[in-house]
Amino acid sequence: MLFLGIDLGTSSIKVSVVEADSQKTLCSVQYPETEEEIISPRAGWAEQDPERWWINTRQAIQKAHATQKYNPLDIVAIGIAYQMHGLVVVDKEQQSLRNSIIWCDSRAIEIGNKAFDVIGKSYNLQHHLNSPGNFTASKLSWVKENETHTYKQVHKVMLPGDFIAAKLTGEITSSISSLSEGVFWDFQNNRLSESILNYFGFDESLFPEIKPVFSEHGQIQPVIAHELGLSSQVRVTYKAGDQPNNALSLNVLEPGEVASTAGTSGVIYGISDQLVYDNESRINTFAHVNYLPDKIRTGILLCINGTGILYSWAKKLLAKELSYSEMNKIAQSISSGSNGLRILPFGNGAERMLNNKLIGAHLANIDFNQHSTAHILKAIQEGIAFSFRYGLDIMKENGLIPKIIKAGNSNLFLSEVFQKDYVNATQIPVELYENDGSVGAALGAGIGSGYYKTPSEAFKNIRKIKTIEPQETEVYEEIYQEWKELLNEKLKTT
């Protein structure tokens, strides 16, 4: 018996196939090999074509089959993880009506800020745990205000993972976790938020059927099963945003446990048993995968838009011929502090932890006679680590004080330079695990299908690679304070 996991990322689709009994990963692939582009028609806008996601998903599954490491007909369930907060709107034929307005898009900030004020800051925070900000509800309102013809054709509103599930099954479903990440969920009344729907003028019929995260979200359509070489009995039994899914993949499920990622964006995600919120909505609280109204498990999320995307940008400009591993080796030759070079990594849309300000990325103190590509690559990783520290301090203000942080051995955490920078900047040890979002989604499918009785059972064989301990905290604290002073100067003038 096998489970298939799909991780719909910003840069690619990842697919893994996992054997149920052993929890062994038989195959992991990604498609395309090169990073997918973010479409940006205007400054601050960020879109991707949902139909492109579907094409890439099918290609990724076929690529996995081509390894011949398993029999595709042994796959019984599919789990889906996806980039959070994106808006997908479809017509009655389930065809996407426009590009998805994705997570790092900033066009709807003022719409969300106005809703925060008019509905009431206290009410929003108590009921939604967030400001509408630039989340999915505000993006839908932007379409309603600016693309009336498109809005009139909308049959259902979805998150990115819902769209892929619908393409597989023909059924459109959602969950409390997904709706909360769009700021559509009222935690106090345990239902779709009447205040959000009424304020924006959304009809409740636009929203899909609500099901538990771990449950059947539809059976694969026969024509799709035939195309993908799968059994027609395969079911989608799990869907979750990438950060709740990453936490699940690391067995981060109970209060006080904390996970982190550093892909295109950077995230710290901690679990609470309270309906907590930041008064300025700089960090955000959503329903975790195991949330129940009578057993609260929320995920407190710090998101930094400009992390791995900055490193990718630097590769294109400075190190086209090098692999990321080779870039990391070059950066390793530079000592802590990058010889005074400082980088603010905020060039990928408005940053929520900076009160939704668009300050852009900044490179400061560059000396043409002293600084090389190696210094820039090192300063980038330090700047990203310092942005994590800045956000973590906000999380501590709100009562989340991690003793240890769990992370998967992927993306920037593959870099020993970044590992060192991260733990020394945050002053918190990191446990690094053999972990992948698509593997987590596959095991999530096992939970949703009922094969595993509990999430802990599904992840009992998770393998820890190492623990990274802080060692140069005093040195990094001094460098961080210089970095923070630079950031504060930019915030004052923005």
PDB file of N, CA, C and O in Angstrom, residues 10 103 242-243 261-267 303-309 348 388:
ATOM      1  N   THR A  10       5.876  27.509  -4.663  1.00  0.00           N
ATOM      2  CA  THR A  10       5.960  28.664  -5.548  1.00  0.00           C
ATOM      3  C   THR A  10       6.888  28.396  -6.717  1.00  0.00           C
ATOM      4  O   THR A  10       6.624  28.811  -7.846  1.00  0.00           O
ATOM      5  N   TRP A 103       0.494  34.414  -2.419  1.00  0.00           N
ATOM      6  CA  TRP A 103       0.751  34.794  -1.027  1.00  0.00           C
ATOM      7  C   TRP A 103       1.523  36.085  -0.863  1.00  0.00           C
ATOM      8  O   TRP A 103       1.280  36.838   0.076  1.00  0.00           O
ATOM      9  N   ASP A 242       1.168  24.814   3.232  1.00  0.00           N
ATOM     10  CA  ASP A 242       2.529  24.277   3.333  1.00  0.00           C
ATOM     11  C   ASP A 242       3.126  24.387   4.721  1.00  0.00           C
ATOM     12  O   ASP A 242       3.870  23.497   5.151  1.00  0.00           O
ATOM     13  N   GLN A 243       2.815  25.452   5.453  1.00  0.00           N
ATOM     14  CA  GLN A 243       3.425  25.588   6.779  1.00  0.00           C
ATOM     15  C   GLN A 243       2.781  24.686   7.821  1.00  0.00           C
ATOM     16  O   GLN A 243       3.496  24.024   8.585  1.00  0.00           O
ATOM     17  N   THR A 261      10.879  26.855   8.372  1.00  0.00           N
ATOM     18  CA  THR A 261      11.281  26.577   6.996  1.00  0.00           C
ATOM     19  C   THR A 261      11.994  27.810   6.442  1.00  0.00           C
ATOM     20  O   THR A 261      11.794  28.930   6.919  1.00  0.00           O
ATOM     21  N   ALA A 262      12.790  27.576   5.409  1.00  0.00           N
ATOM     22  CA  ALA A 262      13.477  28.684   4.740  1.00  0.00           C
ATOM     23  C   ALA A 262      13.555  28.369   3.255  1.00  0.00           C
ATOM     24  O   ALA A 262      14.613  28.052   2.716  1.00  0.00           O
ATOM     25  N   GLY A 263      12.397  28.419   2.607  1.00  0.00           N
ATOM     26  CA  GLY A 263      12.317  28.227   1.170  1.00  0.00           C
ATOM     27  C   GLY A 263      12.244  29.577   0.485  1.00  0.00           C
ATOM     28  O   GLY A 263      12.974  30.508   0.832  1.00  0.00           O
ATOM     29  N   THR A 264      11.328  29.707  -0.488  1.00  0.00           N
ATOM     30  CA  THR A 264      11.131  31.018  -1.130  1.00  0.00           C
ATOM     31  C   THR A 264      10.869  32.078  -0.070  1.00  0.00           C
ATOM     32  O   THR A 264      11.436  33.169  -0.093  1.00  0.00           O
ATOM     33  N   SER A 265       9.976  31.747   0.858  1.00  0.00           N
ATOM     34  CA  SER A 265       9.761  32.579   2.038  1.00  0.00           C
ATOM     35  C   SER A 265      10.340  31.861   3.247  1.00  0.00           C
ATOM     36  O   SER A 265      10.705  30.690   3.170  1.00  0.00           O
ATOM     37  N   GLY A 266      10.411  32.567   4.367  1.00  0.00           N
ATOM     38  CA  GLY A 266      10.904  31.975   5.599  1.00  0.00           C
ATOM     39  C   GLY A 266       9.819  32.002   6.655  1.00  0.00           C
ATOM     40  O   GLY A 266       9.069  32.974   6.756  1.00  0.00           O
ATOM     41  N   VAL A 267       9.729  30.941   7.447  1.00  0.00           N
ATOM     42  CA  VAL A 267       8.635  30.818   8.409  1.00  0.00           C
ATOM     43  C   VAL A 267       9.120  30.225   9.717  1.00  0.00           C
ATOM     44  O   VAL A 267       9.947  29.310   9.733  1.00  0.00           O
ATOM     45  N   CYS A 303       5.909  34.962   9.003  1.00  0.00           N
ATOM     46  CA  CYS A 303       6.303  34.769   7.613  1.00  0.00           C
ATOM     47  C   CYS A 303       7.172  35.931   7.150  1.00  0.00           C
ATOM     48  O   CYS A 303       6.825  37.098   7.366  1.00  0.00           O
ATOM     49  N   ILE A 304       8.298  35.594   6.532  1.00  0.00           N
ATOM     50  CA  ILE A 304       9.188  36.581   5.922  1.00  0.00           C
ATOM     51  C   ILE A 304       9.184  36.296   4.423  1.00  0.00           C
ATOM     52  O   ILE A 304       9.645  35.232   3.994  1.00  0.00           O
ATOM     53  N   ASN A 305       8.661  37.189   3.630  1.00  0.00           N
ATOM     54  CA  ASN A 305       8.530  36.935   2.194  1.00  0.00           C
ATOM     55  C   ASN A 305       9.877  36.762   1.506  1.00  0.00           C
ATOM     56  O   ASN A 305      10.028  35.948   0.607  1.00  0.00           O
ATOM     57  N   GLY A 306      10.846  37.570   1.904  1.00  0.00           N
ATOM     58  CA  GLY A 306      12.101  37.619   1.169  1.00  0.00           C
ATOM     59  C   GLY A 306      13.206  36.818   1.810  1.00  0.00           C
ATOM     60  O   GLY A 306      14.061  37.374   2.496  1.00  0.00           O
ATOM     61  N   THR A 307      13.214  35.503   1.606  1.00  0.00           N
ATOM     62  CA  THR A 307      14.314  34.682   2.134  1.00  0.00           C
ATOM     63  C   THR A 307      14.987  33.943   0.973  1.00  0.00           C
ATOM     64  O   THR A 307      15.864  34.469   0.317  1.00  0.00           O
ATOM     65  N   GLY A 308      14.545  32.710   0.689  1.00  0.00           N
ATOM     66  CA  GLY A 308      15.179  31.954  -0.383  1.00  0.00           C
ATOM     67  C   GLY A 308      15.104  32.638  -1.731  1.00  0.00           C
ATOM     68  O   GLY A 308      15.988  32.463  -2.582  1.00  0.00           O
ATOM     69  N   ILE A 309      14.065  33.431  -1.934  1.00  0.00           N
ATOM     70  CA  ILE A 309      13.946  34.141  -3.211  1.00  0.00           C
ATOM     71  C   ILE A 309      15.101  35.135  -3.388  1.00  0.00           C
ATOM     72  O   ILE A 309      15.550  35.387  -4.516  1.00  0.00           O
ATOM     73  N   ASN A 348      10.327  41.165  -1.585  1.00  0.00           N
ATOM     74  CA  ASN A 348       9.330  40.279  -2.202  1.00  0.00           C
ATOM     75  C   ASN A 348       7.941  40.595  -1.677  1.00  0.00           C
ATOM     76  O   ASN A 348       7.241  39.735  -1.146  1.00  0.00           O
ATOM     77  N   PHE A 388      14.741  36.453  10.702  1.00  0.00           N
ATOM     78  CA  PHE A 388      14.098  35.454  11.561  1.00  0.00           C
ATOM     79  C   PHE A 388      14.162  35.887  13.026  1.00  0.00           C
ATOM     80  O   PHE A 388      13.189  35.761  13.767  1.00  0.00           O
TER      81      PHE A 388
END
